[in-house]
């Protein structure tokens, strides 16, 4: 703007101030935003997507449906399927040293597992239990004090299952979908009323390396890798350090054989109507 006289400058300045002041009271002018597509389609023809350098996931995510899939069987020790899905299960945790190590090993391989936790340990290690859930694993009910349920009254079995369910819900905000009886000990009539009351199928296993007897890392690995079949449920314990020591080799051995790891609920969803197998 060119001012011919000082008077014009003063007038113009005053006008500018007036406009500025009155503009404050008005709605701001709407800015027209160009559609984003206009800029994204203008990439140079020489542009190419950069190559991703991250290593491929060892166990790709499996999106098997679980919502609404209530298992129809009372007891599962495996699921009948021709697909190479298997479930790793870890009992008797969480343990303050072993469980974090196991979680690191699983995370490195993008493997989701199922943890049958003891209620009183959840009470002792709530943060660790939340980490299990936060990292995509499933939690199952393994009672509060790990008793032989066959010897208990129905009222005492209810106490064990209720207190464990409640601490899991209040700690992590998720409900257990299945239960595993300590020592695999549960009468058929108990399985039936537990399923009716809680909706929990009883989950046993098809592969037992007897890791709690501490047979050595290579024995645990070979027992699991050699005996696991499609639809298998593998039993292990994150209570024992040698079990965790065996896991990298075990999981890598199973991956090399082409198995894909899913949680128990995902495995049951594969074949909910035909999966029931009693050991
Ligand atoms: Zn146990």
Short mmCIF file of N, CA and C and ligand atoms in Angstrom, two decimals, residues 91-92 142 146 182 237, ligand 1:
data_model
loop_
_atom_site.label_atom_id
_atom_site.label_comp_id
_atom_site.label_asym_id
_atom_site.label_seq_id
_atom_site.Cartn_x
_atom_site.Cartn_y
_atom_site.Cartn_z
N UNK A 91 0.78 -73.14 33.22
CA UNK A 91 0.02 -73.23 34.47
C UNK A 91 0.83 -72.73 35.68
N UNK A 92 0.07 -72.40 36.71
CA UNK A 92 0.58 -72.18 38.08
C UNK A 92 1.25 -70.83 38.30
N UNK A 142 -7.52 -71.39 37.21
CA UNK A 142 -6.81 -72.58 37.70
C UNK A 142 -6.93 -72.69 39.23
N UNK A 146 -4.98 -74.14 44.34
CA UNK A 146 -4.46 -75.31 43.65
C UNK A 146 -4.72 -76.63 44.39
N UNK A 182 -6.46 -78.30 38.75
CA UNK A 182 -5.11 -78.70 39.18
C UNK A 182 -4.96 -80.22 39.07
N UNK A 237 4.62 -75.27 32.55
CA UNK A 237 4.45 -74.50 33.79
C UNK A 237 5.42 -73.34 33.83
ZN1 LIG B 1 -1.41 -76.50 38.25
#
